[in-house]
Amino acid sequence: MVVAGADTPQQFADGSTTVDAQQQKAEEQGKHPAEVPGTLSRANASDEAEVAGPALQLNRYDIEGGVWQGSILYLTKAGMHSPVLQLQTPDGRLENIQPILLTEMYSWSCWRFNIAVKVQQQQQEVFYTINVDPFNHRYSFFVAGLMQTWHWGFHSCNGLSADGDHAKWGGPYEFVLWRDVLSQHAKAPLHAMVGGGDQIYNDEVFSGKHVQEWLHSGRKGLSSYHWTDAMAEEATYFYFTHYRQHWCSRHFADALACIPQVMMWDDHDIFDGWGSYPHALLTCSVFQGLFKIARQMYLLFQQQTTVERAAGDNGMWGPLSEDDPTHLKAWSLLRMFGPTTCLVAPDSRAERTKKEIISEGTYNHMFKLLHKLPSSCRHVVVLLTVPIVFPALPGQEKVWRLLDNAKVGHIMSKTGLGQKITDNFGEAKLLDDIIDHWDAGQHHGERHNLIARLQNLAKTKNVRVSFVGGDVHVAGVGRLYTQPKVHRLRHDHRFMPQIVSSAIVNAPPPQTFMNLLHKTNRSDVVMKPQTREKMVRIFKGRFTGDKLLAQRNWCEVREVAATADQLAQLQDDSSILITGDTPGCLIYSLRIEESDPGKRAPHGAMPLMVQYDTGSSAISSV
């Protein structure tokens, strides 16, 4: 979306130019910045601004029909004429697209444009212009060719915690790693960007006057307090205004305009720890009131739809709501990234309780869709916002034995496993952190069932399954595998790598917390007798031996359709070890920020090669 403020253009260590530099160059040549494809004009993100947007979204890739489908969110001040989008077709014609009015609030009109692009044999740059007097801005994005492999990215934790050091880490709307995303996009266009949860941090909803009165009503009053119109108005204004400003963050806004997004929410998109609270608190009128408003804004900004339209607009799926059977209760999604890769993202927040992460109905529908994937699909990427393979968090009693509670609370408050707001609710400080993770005792059965069903999918469909996840503010790679080990991982249908990429904006955890994770990091049996899990040492250079890295990062993903000889050449180029022959692979590259945030540049990518149905992985620094 449109961004606030002007600044000095900057470059990365590799010499690549940011969008800011392109904009300045355009201005020096007498051009409006928006005339440069893929760039934005600068505007004020405050209430004085007249427009906000665009934000581009990928909704569907129709392999058989050869059609790319997406949408664009655009906001205008009330009273302005309806915007019109002009889409330039491959033959140069301009197609006028009228918007759908999703909602109006706080003097803003929120519009959605549905767009469809006929996929060509080769990659194409698609230009679009949004016209609303007096604005006339031009943008572009890229659609991969029919048989072209996709280039995409994954990120999570796209904001600073309320107690984060904004001066050190760039301020609430200064997202420096998004500059690196744009730099990579300029070198080789990204066809999609996947947001794996915590795209925004809404925890400060509890700082409002009326919600504060509820918080101080005493422990008994927390669950019996009535949700009021004043609380609803206060929360609605907070969520809407925070989203609008956050979507206007510099660099992030540029990426929203030129890289199609796919997003799935996690707890901070609602508020910290949602779903892992006691039943009485989770179902009380205030929690439910806040959740419904958070849901409304999530669907508006991250899915560009409404509760009423969600299933039809974006093909989202989930169980039906008990309150209104015409609406969904959860919003899961599946997207094809070309003919060979499928991304599936079950909603792991909307239905979450202390006892269950995802409902059986959602699992059943997900696997029904996965078993119907086209025969061309070779790789299923499962987005679980909280990693399913990660060092086991010790039980609450063990934590207190390792460290005193005050120290643990301080450590946890600096991480994605945060201290959270349970202090306000009289709950033990770390209990919801532990319950939030797949390794929590009450989630063991659900975790085992999910892994077993994915193993069956991998075996029967002959696909490779891998996981992407965030939440924990570290970079790393884990894996599930057969024990005793199969001679070659490419023959192991139980081999499932877990890519952990977090956070693109939020601060990394302190070393004390990393030491705690390393103490609990071990190879362990997941499912008797044959499935084990472990984190793997992937980092080289000065990080040799580390399994987890406490530095900000995002993950770049390239698909390589190659012969064995070509992959051997790739191995020589990037020091990646592979075994066996394969028709292709996905390469996950963790792009890590320098330790000194002042340098504001990644020191290099850490690549992981994952072959389709003949899996192998080994890592080294590029």
Coordinates of C-alpha atoms in Angstrom, one line a residue:
M1 CA 0.0 0.0 0.0
V2 CA 1.0 3.6 -0.3
V3 CA 3.9 4.5 2.0
A4 CA 4.6 7.4 4.3
G5 CA 7.5 9.8 4.3
A6 CA 10.5 10.4 2.0
D7 CA 14.0 9.1 2.8
T8 CA 17.5 8.7 1.4
P9 CA 17.8 5.8 -1.1
Q10 CA 19.9 2.9 0.0
Q11 CA 21.8 0.0 -1.5
F12 CA 22.6 -3.5 -0.4
A13 CA 26.1 -4.9 -0.1
D14 CA 25.7 -6.6 -3.4
G15 CA 25.1 -3.3 -5.2
S16 CA 21.4 -3.9 -5.9
T17 CA 19.3 -0.8 -6.0
T18 CA 16.2 -0.5 -3.8
V19 CA 12.8 0.7 -5.1
D20 CA 13.5 4.0 -3.2
A21 CA 16.6 4.6 -5.4
Q22 CA 14.5 3.9 -8.5
Q23 CA 11.9 6.4 -7.4
Q24 CA 14.6 9.1 -6.8
K25 CA 16.1 8.4 -10.2
A26 CA 12.6 8.8 -11.8
E27 CA 12.1 12.1 -10.0
E28 CA 15.5 13.4 -11.2
Q29 CA 14.4 12.5 -14.8
G30 CA 11.2 14.4 -14.3
K31 CA 9.0 11.4 -14.1
H32 CA 6.4 10.6 -11.5
P33 CA 7.7 7.7 -9.3
A34 CA 4.6 5.7 -10.1
E35 CA 5.6 5.7 -13.8
V36 CA 8.4 3.2 -13.0
P37 CA 6.9 -0.3 -13.2
G38 CA 6.6 -2.0 -9.8
T39 CA 7.2 1.2 -7.8
L40 CA 5.0 3.4 -5.7
S41 CA 4.5 7.0 -5.1
R42 CA 5.1 8.4 -1.6
A43 CA 2.0 9.5 0.3
N44 CA 1.0 10.0 3.9
A45 CA -0.3 7.0 5.8
S46 CA -2.1 9.2 8.2
D47 CA -5.7 10.2 8.1
E48 CA -4.8 13.1 5.8
A49 CA -4.0 10.6 3.0
E50 CA -6.6 10.2 0.3
V51 CA -5.8 6.7 -1.0
A52 CA -4.0 3.6 0.3
G53 CA -2.9 0.7 -1.8
P54 CA -2.7 -1.3 -3.9
A55 CA -2.2 -4.7 -2.3
L56 CA -1.9 -7.6 -4.7
Q57 CA -3.1 -11.1 -3.9
L58 CA -2.9 -14.6 -5.5
N59 CA -6.2 -16.4 -5.3
R60 CA -5.9 -19.3 -7.8
Y61 CA -3.7 -20.8 -10.5
D62 CA -5.8 -22.8 -12.9
I63 CA -3.4 -25.4 -14.5
E64 CA -5.9 -26.9 -16.9
G65 CA -7.4 -23.5 -18.0
G66 CA -4.1 -21.7 -18.0
V67 CA -5.5 -18.8 -16.0
W68 CA -3.9 -16.8 -13.1
Q69 CA -6.5 -15.3 -10.8
G70 CA -5.9 -12.7 -8.2
S71 CA -7.3 -9.6 -6.6
I72 CA -6.2 -6.1 -5.5
L73 CA -7.2 -4.2 -2.4
Y74 CA -7.4 -0.4 -2.7
L75 CA -8.7 2.2 -0.2
T76 CA -10.0 5.6 -1.0
K77 CA -11.3 8.4 1.2
A78 CA -15.1 8.5 1.3
G79 CA -16.6 10.9 -1.2
M80 CA -14.0 10.2 -3.9
H81 CA -15.1 8.7 -7.2
S82 CA -15.0 4.9 -7.5
P83 CA -11.5 3.8 -8.7
V84 CA -11.1 2.0 -12.0
L85 CA -8.3 -0.5 -12.7
Q86 CA -6.9 -0.7 -16.2
L87 CA -5.1 -4.1 -16.9
Q88 CA -2.9 -4.3 -19.9
T89 CA -3.4 -7.5 -21.8
P90 CA -0.5 -9.4 -23.5
D91 CA -1.5 -7.9 -26.9
G92 CA -1.3 -4.4 -25.5
R93 CA -5.0 -3.7 -25.0
L94 CA -6.3 -2.0 -21.9
E95 CA -9.1 -3.8 -20.0
N96 CA -11.1 -1.7 -17.6
I97 CA -12.1 -3.5 -14.4
Q98 CA -14.7 -2.1 -12.0
P99 CA -14.2 -2.7 -8.2
I100 CA -16.4 -4.4 -5.6
L101 CA -17.1 -2.3 -2.5
L102 CA -16.2 -4.5 0.5
T103 CA -17.0 -2.1 3.3
E104 CA -16.9 1.5 4.4
M105 CA -15.6 2.7 7.8
Y106 CA -14.0 5.7 9.3
S107 CA -14.3 7.8 6.1
W108 CA -12.6 5.1 4.0
S109 CA -14.0 3.0 1.2
C110 CA -12.4 -0.5 0.8
W111 CA -12.4 -1.8 -2.8
R112 CA -11.5 -5.1 -4.3
F113 CA -10.6 -5.6 -7.9
N114 CA -10.8 -9.2 -9.3
I115 CA -8.3 -9.8 -12.1
A116 CA -7.6 -12.7 -14.4
V117 CA -4.5 -13.2 -16.6
K118 CA -4.2 -15.7 -19.4
V119 CA -0.9 -17.6 -18.7
Q120 CA 1.5 -17.4 -21.6
Q121 CA 4.2 -19.9 -22.6
Q122 CA 6.9 -17.6 -21.2
Q123 CA 6.9 -15.4 -18.1
Q124 CA 5.0 -12.1 -18.6
E125 CA 5.1 -8.8 -16.8
V126 CA 1.5 -7.6 -16.2
F127 CA 1.0 -3.8 -16.0
Y128 CA -1.9 -2.3 -14.2
T129 CA -3.1 1.3 -13.5
I130 CA -5.5 2.4 -10.8
N131 CA -7.4 5.6 -11.8
V132 CA -9.1 7.7 -9.2
D133 CA -9.1 11.5 -9.6
P134 CA -6.5 13.0 -9.2
F135 CA -4.4 9.8 -8.9
N136 CA -3.2 7.7 -11.8
H137 CA -0.6 5.2 -10.7
R138 CA 1.0 2.5 -12.7
Y139 CA 2.3 -0.8 -11.3
S140 CA 3.3 -4.2 -12.5
F141 CA 3.7 -7.9 -11.4
F142 CA 5.0 -11.1 -13.0
V143 CA 3.1 -14.3 -13.9
A144 CA 5.2 -17.4 -14.6
G145 CA 5.0 -19.2 -17.9
L146 CA 2.9 -22.3 -18.4
M147 CA 5.6 -24.8 -17.7
Q148 CA 8.0 -22.4 -15.9
T149 CA 9.0 -23.1 -12.3
W150 CA 8.0 -20.6 -9.7
H151 CA 10.2 -18.3 -7.7
W152 CA 8.6 -17.4 -4.4
G153 CA 9.3 -16.4 -0.8
F154 CA 8.1 -17.1 2.8
H155 CA 8.2 -14.8 5.8
S156 CA 6.6 -14.5 9.2
C157 CA 6.5 -12.2 12.2
N158 CA 6.1 -9.0 10.2
G159 CA 6.1 -6.5 13.0
L160 CA 7.7 -5.4 16.2
S161 CA 6.3 -6.5 19.6
A162 CA 4.9 -3.7 21.7
D163 CA 8.0 -3.8 24.0
G164 CA 10.5 -4.1 21.1
D165 CA 13.4 -1.7 20.7
H166 CA 12.1 0.3 17.8
A167 CA 15.2 2.5 17.7
K168 CA 17.5 -0.5 17.3
W169 CA 15.3 -2.6 14.9
G170 CA 14.1 0.2 12.6
G171 CA 10.9 1.5 14.0
P172 CA 7.3 0.2 13.7
Y173 CA 7.0 1.0 10.0
E174 CA 10.6 0.7 8.8
F175 CA 10.9 -2.9 7.4
V176 CA 14.5 -3.2 6.2
L177 CA 14.5 -6.9 5.2
W178 CA 11.6 -6.1 2.8
R179 CA 14.3 -4.1 0.9
D180 CA 16.1 -7.4 0.4
V181 CA 12.9 -9.0 -0.8
L182 CA 12.5 -6.2 -3.4
S183 CA 16.2 -6.5 -4.3
Q184 CA 15.8 -10.2 -5.1
H185 CA 12.6 -9.5 -7.0
A186 CA 14.5 -7.0 -9.1
K187 CA 17.1 -9.7 -10.0
A188 CA 14.6 -12.5 -10.7
P189 CA 10.9 -11.7 -10.3
L190 CA 9.1 -13.3 -7.3
H191 CA 5.8 -14.9 -8.4
A192 CA 4.4 -15.1 -4.9
M193 CA 5.2 -14.1 -1.3
V194 CA 3.7 -16.3 1.5
G195 CA 3.0 -14.7 4.9
G196 CA 3.2 -17.5 7.5
G197 CA 1.5 -15.7 10.4
D198 CA 1.9 -12.6 12.5
Q199 CA 1.7 -10.3 9.5
I200 CA 0.7 -7.7 12.0
Y201 CA 1.0 -7.4 15.8
N202 CA -2.3 -6.4 17.3
D203 CA -1.5 -7.0 21.0
E204 CA -1.9 -3.3 21.8
V205 CA -5.7 -3.7 21.5
F206 CA -5.5 -4.3 25.2
S207 CA -4.2 -0.8 25.9
G208 CA -7.6 0.8 25.0
K209 CA -9.4 2.6 27.8
H210 CA -12.5 0.4 27.9
V211 CA -10.6 -2.9 27.5
Q212 CA -8.3 -1.7 30.3
E213 CA -11.4 -1.3 32.5
W214 CA -12.2 -5.0 31.8
L215 CA -8.6 -6.1 32.5
H216 CA -8.8 -4.5 36.0
S217 CA -12.2 -5.9 36.8
G218 CA -10.6 -8.7 38.9
R219 CA -10.1 -12.3 38.0
K220 CA -13.8 -13.3 38.4
G221 CA -14.9 -10.3 36.3
L222 CA -12.7 -11.3 33.3
S223 CA -15.1 -14.0 32.3
S224 CA -18.4 -12.4 33.4
Y225 CA -17.8 -8.9 32.0
H226 CA -20.2 -7.9 29.2
W227 CA -18.9 -6.8 25.8
T228 CA -20.1 -3.2 25.2
D229 CA -20.6 -1.0 22.2
A230 CA -17.9 1.3 23.5
M231 CA -15.4 -1.6 23.6
A232 CA -16.5 -2.7 20.1
E233 CA -16.0 0.9 18.7
E234 CA -12.6 1.2 20.4
A235 CA -11.4 -2.2 19.1
T236 CA -12.7 -1.7 15.6
Y237 CA -10.9 1.7 15.3
F238 CA -7.7 0.2 16.6
Y239 CA -7.7 -2.8 14.3
F240 CA -8.7 -0.9 11.2
T241 CA -6.3 2.0 11.8
H242 CA -3.4 -0.2 12.7
Y243 CA -3.9 -2.4 9.6
R244 CA -4.1 0.6 7.3
Q245 CA -0.9 2.1 8.7
H246 CA 0.9 -1.2 8.8
W247 CA 0.0 -2.0 5.2
C248 CA 1.5 1.4 4.3
S249 CA 4.9 0.6 5.9
R250 CA 7.7 1.5 3.6
H251 CA 9.3 -1.4 1.6
F252 CA 6.5 -3.7 2.7
A253 CA 4.0 -1.5 0.8
D254 CA 6.2 -1.7 -2.3
A255 CA 6.2 -5.5 -2.1
L256 CA 2.4 -5.6 -1.7
A257 CA 2.0 -3.7 -4.9
C258 CA 4.2 -5.8 -7.1
I259 CA 4.4 -9.3 -5.6
P260 CA 1.2 -11.4 -5.3
Q261 CA 0.7 -12.3 -1.6
V262 CA -0.7 -15.4 0.1
M263 CA -1.3 -15.0 3.8
M264 CA -2.4 -17.1 6.8
W265 CA -2.9 -15.7 10.2
D266 CA -1.5 -16.7 13.6
D267 CA -2.1 -15.4 17.2
H268 CA -0.7 -11.9 16.9
D269 CA -2.9 -11.2 14.0
I270 CA -5.7 -11.5 16.6
F271 CA -3.8 -10.9 19.8
D272 CA -1.0 -12.7 21.6
G273 CA -1.8 -16.3 22.5
W274 CA -5.2 -16.6 21.0
G275 CA -6.6 -20.1 21.3
S276 CA -4.3 -21.3 24.1
Y277 CA -6.3 -19.8 27.0
P278 CA -8.7 -21.6 29.4
H279 CA -12.1 -22.3 28.0
A280 CA -13.9 -19.8 30.3
L281 CA -11.6 -17.0 29.2
L282 CA -11.6 -18.0 25.5
T283 CA -15.4 -18.1 25.3
C284 CA -16.1 -15.0 27.4
S285 CA -17.9 -12.1 25.7
V286 CA -14.9 -9.8 25.6
F287 CA -12.5 -12.3 24.1
Q288 CA -15.2 -13.3 21.5
G289 CA -16.0 -9.7 20.8
L290 CA -12.3 -8.9 20.1
F291 CA -11.9 -12.1 18.0
K292 CA -14.8 -11.2 15.7
I293 CA -13.4 -7.8 15.0
A294 CA -9.9 -9.2 14.5
R295 CA -11.4 -11.8 12.1
Q296 CA -13.2 -9.0 10.2
M297 CA -10.0 -7.0 9.7
Y298 CA -7.9 -10.1 8.9
L299 CA -10.4 -11.1 6.1
L300 CA -10.5 -7.5 4.8
F301 CA -6.7 -6.8 4.7
Q302 CA -5.1 -10.2 4.4
Q303 CA -7.7 -12.0 2.3
Q304 CA -9.4 -9.0 0.7
T305 CA -12.9 -10.3 1.5
T306 CA -15.6 -10.4 4.1
V307 CA -17.1 -13.1 6.4
E308 CA -20.0 -13.4 4.0
R309 CA -17.9 -13.6 0.8
A310 CA -14.8 -15.5 1.9
A311 CA -15.6 -19.0 0.5
G312 CA -16.7 -17.6 -2.9
D313 CA -14.0 -14.9 -3.3
N314 CA -10.9 -16.9 -2.6
G315 CA -11.9 -20.6 -2.5
M316 CA -11.2 -20.7 1.2
W317 CA -12.6 -23.7 3.1
G318 CA -13.3 -24.9 6.6
P319 CA -16.2 -26.1 8.9
L320 CA -19.3 -24.0 9.0
S321 CA -20.0 -21.7 11.9
E322 CA -22.5 -22.9 14.6
D323 CA -23.8 -19.3 14.9
D324 CA -24.4 -18.9 11.1
P325 CA -24.2 -22.0 8.9
T326 CA -23.8 -19.8 5.9
H327 CA -20.4 -18.6 7.1
L328 CA -17.1 -20.4 7.6
K329 CA -15.7 -21.0 11.1
A330 CA -12.1 -21.3 9.8
W331 CA -10.4 -20.1 6.6
S332 CA -7.9 -22.6 5.2
L333 CA -6.5 -22.3 1.7
L334 CA -4.7 -24.3 -1.0
R335 CA -2.7 -22.7 -3.9
M336 CA -0.9 -24.3 -6.8
F337 CA 2.4 -22.6 -7.6
G338 CA 2.7 -23.8 -11.1
P339 CA 2.0 -27.4 -12.2
T340 CA 4.4 -29.1 -9.8
T341 CA 4.1 -27.4 -6.3
C342 CA 1.2 -27.1 -4.0
L343 CA 1.0 -24.9 -0.9
V344 CA -1.6 -25.9 1.6
A345 CA -2.3 -23.8 4.7
P346 CA -4.8 -25.1 7.2
D347 CA -6.1 -22.4 9.6
S348 CA -4.5 -23.3 12.9
R349 CA -6.0 -20.3 14.9
A350 CA -9.7 -20.0 14.3
E351 CA -10.6 -23.3 15.8
R352 CA -7.7 -23.6 18.3
T353 CA -8.3 -24.5 22.0
K354 CA -6.1 -25.7 24.7
K355 CA -6.9 -29.3 23.6
E356 CA -7.1 -29.0 19.8
I357 CA -5.2 -27.0 17.2
I358 CA -7.2 -27.9 14.0
S359 CA -10.5 -29.7 13.9
E360 CA -10.9 -33.2 12.5
G361 CA -13.3 -31.8 9.9
T362 CA -10.7 -29.4 8.6
Y363 CA -8.1 -32.2 8.4
N364 CA -10.5 -34.4 6.5
H365 CA -11.3 -31.8 3.9
M366 CA -7.6 -30.9 3.5
F367 CA -6.6 -34.4 2.8
K368 CA -9.5 -34.9 0.4
L369 CA -8.2 -31.9 -1.6
L370 CA -4.6 -33.2 -1.4
H371 CA -5.4 -36.7 -2.6
K372 CA -7.1 -35.0 -5.6
L373 CA -4.0 -33.0 -6.7
P374 CA -3.1 -33.2 -10.4
S375 CA -0.6 -35.9 -11.3
S376 CA 1.9 -33.1 -12.3
C377 CA 2.2 -32.1 -8.6
R378 CA 5.5 -33.3 -7.2
H379 CA 5.9 -31.3 -4.0
V380 CA 3.4 -30.4 -1.2
V381 CA 4.5 -27.6 1.0
V382 CA 2.5 -27.5 4.3
L383 CA 2.3 -24.1 6.0
L384 CA 1.9 -24.6 9.8
T385 CA 2.4 -21.2 11.4
V386 CA 4.0 -22.8 14.4
P387 CA 6.7 -25.3 13.4
I388 CA 5.8 -29.0 13.8
V389 CA 9.5 -29.9 14.0
F390 CA 11.3 -27.8 16.6
P391 CA 13.3 -28.3 19.8
A392 CA 10.9 -29.5 22.5
L393 CA 10.0 -26.9 25.0
P394 CA 10.5 -28.2 28.5
G395 CA 7.4 -28.5 30.7
Q396 CA 6.5 -25.6 33.0
E397 CA 7.9 -27.3 36.1
K398 CA 11.1 -28.1 34.2
V399 CA 11.4 -24.5 33.1
W400 CA 11.1 -23.3 36.6
R401 CA 13.7 -25.7 37.8
L402 CA 16.1 -24.5 35.1
L403 CA 15.6 -20.8 35.7
D404 CA 13.7 -18.7 38.1
N405 CA 10.3 -17.6 36.8
A406 CA 11.2 -13.9 36.6
K407 CA 14.2 -14.6 34.4
V408 CA 12.2 -16.9 32.2
G409 CA 9.5 -14.4 31.9
H410 CA 12.0 -11.8 30.7
I411 CA 13.5 -14.2 28.2
M412 CA 10.2 -15.3 26.8
S413 CA 8.9 -11.7 26.5
K414 CA 11.7 -11.1 23.9
T415 CA 10.7 -14.0 21.7
G416 CA 7.8 -15.3 19.6
L417 CA 7.1 -17.7 22.5
G418 CA 6.4 -14.5 24.4
Q419 CA 5.4 -13.6 27.9
K420 CA 2.0 -12.8 26.4
I421 CA -0.9 -11.2 28.3
T422 CA -1.6 -14.1 30.6
D423 CA -0.3 -12.1 33.5
N424 CA -3.5 -10.0 33.2
F425 CA -5.6 -13.1 33.4
G426 CA -4.1 -14.7 36.4
E427 CA -2.7 -17.6 34.4
A428 CA 0.8 -19.0 34.8
K429 CA 3.1 -16.9 32.8
L430 CA 4.4 -19.6 30.4
L431 CA 1.6 -22.0 30.3
D432 CA 0.0 -20.7 27.0
D433 CA 3.5 -20.6 25.4
I434 CA 3.9 -24.3 26.0
I435 CA 0.4 -25.2 25.0
D436 CA 0.8 -23.2 21.8
H437 CA 3.4 -25.6 20.4
W438 CA 2.8 -28.9 18.7
D439 CA 5.1 -30.6 21.2
A440 CA 2.7 -29.8 24.1
G441 CA 1.5 -33.0 25.8
Q442 CA -2.2 -32.4 24.9
H443 CA -1.3 -32.1 21.2
H444 CA 0.8 -35.2 20.8
G445 CA -2.0 -37.4 19.5
E446 CA -3.1 -34.7 17.0
R447 CA 0.5 -34.2 15.9
H448 CA 1.1 -37.9 15.3
N449 CA -2.1 -38.3 13.3
L450 CA -1.2 -35.4 11.0
I451 CA 2.3 -36.7 10.4
A452 CA 0.9 -40.2 9.7
R453 CA -1.6 -38.9 7.2
L454 CA 1.1 -36.9 5.4
Q455 CA 3.3 -39.9 5.3
N456 CA 0.5 -41.8 3.6
L457 CA 0.0 -39.0 1.2
A458 CA 3.7 -38.9 0.3
K459 CA 3.7 -42.7 -0.3
T460 CA 0.4 -43.0 -2.3
K461 CA 0.8 -39.8 -4.4
N462 CA 4.6 -40.1 -4.8
V463 CA 5.1 -36.5 -3.6
R464 CA 7.7 -34.9 -1.3
V465 CA 6.2 -33.1 1.7
S466 CA 7.9 -30.3 3.4
F467 CA 6.9 -27.8 6.1
V468 CA 7.3 -24.1 6.4
G469 CA 6.6 -22.2 9.6
G470 CA 7.6 -19.2 11.7
D471 CA 6.5 -17.9 15.1
V472 CA 9.7 -18.6 17.0
H473 CA 12.0 -15.7 15.8
V474 CA 14.9 -17.9 14.7
A475 CA 16.1 -19.5 11.4
G476 CA 16.7 -23.2 11.1
V477 CA 15.9 -26.5 9.5
G478 CA 14.6 -29.7 11.0
R479 CA 13.4 -32.9 9.5
L480 CA 11.3 -36.1 10.0
Y481 CA 12.8 -39.3 8.7
T482 CA 12.7 -43.1 9.0
Q483 CA 14.7 -44.9 11.7
P484 CA 16.7 -46.9 10.9
K485 CA 17.8 -44.6 8.2
V486 CA 17.0 -45.4 4.6
H487 CA 20.2 -45.7 2.6
R488 CA 19.2 -42.8 0.4
L489 CA 16.7 -40.2 1.6
R490 CA 15.3 -40.0 -1.9
H491 CA 13.7 -43.4 -1.2
D492 CA 12.3 -42.3 2.2
H493 CA 8.6 -41.2 2.1
R494 CA 8.9 -40.2 5.7
F495 CA 11.6 -37.7 5.0
M496 CA 9.9 -34.3 5.5
P497 CA 12.1 -31.2 6.1
Q498 CA 10.9 -28.3 8.2
I499 CA 12.0 -24.8 7.2
V500 CA 11.8 -22.4 10.1
S501 CA 11.9 -18.8 9.0
S502 CA 11.2 -16.0 11.5
A503 CA 11.2 -13.1 11.9
I504 CA 11.4 -10.7 8.9
V505 CA 10.8 -7.7 11.2
N506 CA 10.5 -8.6 14.9
A507 CA 13.6 -8.8 17.1
P508 CA 15.5 -12.0 17.5
P509 CA 15.6 -13.7 21.0
P510 CA 18.5 -13.2 23.4
Q511 CA 21.3 -15.7 23.7
T512 CA 20.0 -16.9 27.1
F513 CA 16.9 -18.2 25.4
M514 CA 18.9 -19.8 22.6
N515 CA 21.0 -21.6 25.2
L516 CA 17.7 -23.0 26.6
L517 CA 16.6 -24.2 23.2
H518 CA 20.0 -25.9 22.6
K519 CA 19.7 -27.7 25.8
T520 CA 16.4 -29.3 24.7
N521 CA 17.5 -29.9 21.1
R522 CA 18.0 -33.6 20.4
S523 CA 17.1 -36.4 18.0
D524 CA 13.9 -37.9 19.3
V525 CA 11.3 -40.5 18.4
V526 CA 8.1 -39.0 17.0
M527 CA 6.1 -42.1 16.2
K528 CA 7.2 -45.6 17.2
P529 CA 8.8 -47.5 15.8
Q530 CA 10.0 -45.8 12.7
T531 CA 9.8 -42.0 12.6
R532 CA 12.3 -39.7 14.2
E533 CA 12.9 -36.0 14.2
K534 CA 15.8 -33.7 14.7
M535 CA 17.1 -30.2 13.9
V536 CA 20.0 -30.3 11.5
R537 CA 23.2 -28.2 11.3
I538 CA 22.8 -26.2 8.2
F539 CA 24.9 -23.1 8.7
K540 CA 28.5 -22.7 7.6
G541 CA 31.2 -20.1 8.0
R542 CA 31.1 -18.3 11.4
F543 CA 27.8 -20.1 12.1
T544 CA 29.2 -23.6 11.6
G545 CA 27.7 -26.0 14.1
D546 CA 24.6 -23.9 14.8
K547 CA 21.2 -25.6 14.3
L548 CA 19.3 -22.4 15.1
L549 CA 20.2 -18.8 14.3
A550 CA 18.9 -15.9 16.3
Q551 CA 18.9 -13.3 13.5
R552 CA 16.1 -11.8 11.4
N553 CA 15.5 -13.6 8.1
W554 CA 13.1 -14.6 5.3
C555 CA 13.1 -17.6 3.0
E556 CA 13.6 -17.5 -0.7
V557 CA 12.3 -20.5 -2.6
R558 CA 13.3 -21.6 -6.2
E559 CA 12.1 -24.6 -8.0
V560 CA 14.6 -26.3 -10.3
A561 CA 13.4 -28.6 -13.0
A562 CA 16.7 -30.2 -14.0
T563 CA 18.5 -33.3 -15.1
A564 CA 21.1 -35.0 -12.9
D565 CA 23.9 -33.4 -14.9
Q566 CA 22.4 -29.9 -14.4
L567 CA 21.9 -30.5 -10.7
A568 CA 25.6 -31.6 -10.5
Q569 CA 26.5 -28.2 -12.0
L570 CA 24.2 -26.5 -9.5
Q571 CA 26.0 -28.3 -6.8
D572 CA 29.4 -26.9 -8.0
D573 CA 28.0 -23.4 -8.2
S574 CA 26.4 -23.3 -4.7
S575 CA 28.3 -26.0 -2.7
I576 CA 25.1 -28.0 -2.2
L577 CA 25.5 -31.7 -1.7
I578 CA 23.0 -33.9 -3.4
T579 CA 22.7 -37.6 -4.0
G580 CA 21.0 -39.7 -6.7
D581 CA 19.3 -38.5 -9.8
T582 CA 16.1 -36.5 -9.8
P583 CA 13.7 -34.7 -12.1
G584 CA 13.9 -31.5 -10.0
C585 CA 13.8 -30.0 -6.5
L586 CA 12.8 -27.0 -4.4
I587 CA 15.7 -24.9 -3.0
Y588 CA 14.9 -23.1 0.2
S589 CA 17.4 -20.3 0.9
L590 CA 17.3 -18.6 4.3
R591 CA 18.3 -15.0 3.8
I592 CA 19.8 -13.9 7.1
E593 CA 20.3 -10.3 8.3
E594 CA 23.7 -9.2 9.5
S595 CA 24.2 -9.4 13.3
D596 CA 24.6 -5.7 13.4
P597 CA 21.1 -4.3 12.5
G598 CA 22.8 -1.1 11.4
K599 CA 24.3 -2.9 8.4
R600 CA 20.8 -3.7 7.2
A601 CA 21.9 -6.3 4.7
P602 CA 21.8 -10.1 4.5
H603 CA 25.3 -11.7 4.7
G604 CA 24.3 -14.5 2.3
A605 CA 21.7 -17.1 1.8
M606 CA 21.7 -20.5 3.5
P607 CA 20.2 -22.9 0.9
L608 CA 18.5 -26.2 1.5
M609 CA 17.8 -28.4 -1.5
V610 CA 14.7 -30.7 -1.2
Q611 CA 14.2 -33.1 -4.1
Y612 CA 10.7 -34.0 -5.1
D613 CA 10.1 -37.7 -4.7
T614 CA 13.8 -38.5 -4.3
G615 CA 14.6 -36.3 -1.3
S616 CA 18.0 -35.3 -0.2
S617 CA 19.3 -32.3 1.8
A618 CA 22.6 -30.8 2.8
I619 CA 23.4 -27.2 3.4
S620 CA 26.3 -24.8 3.1
S621 CA 26.7 -21.1 2.8
V622 CA 26.6 -19.4 -0.5

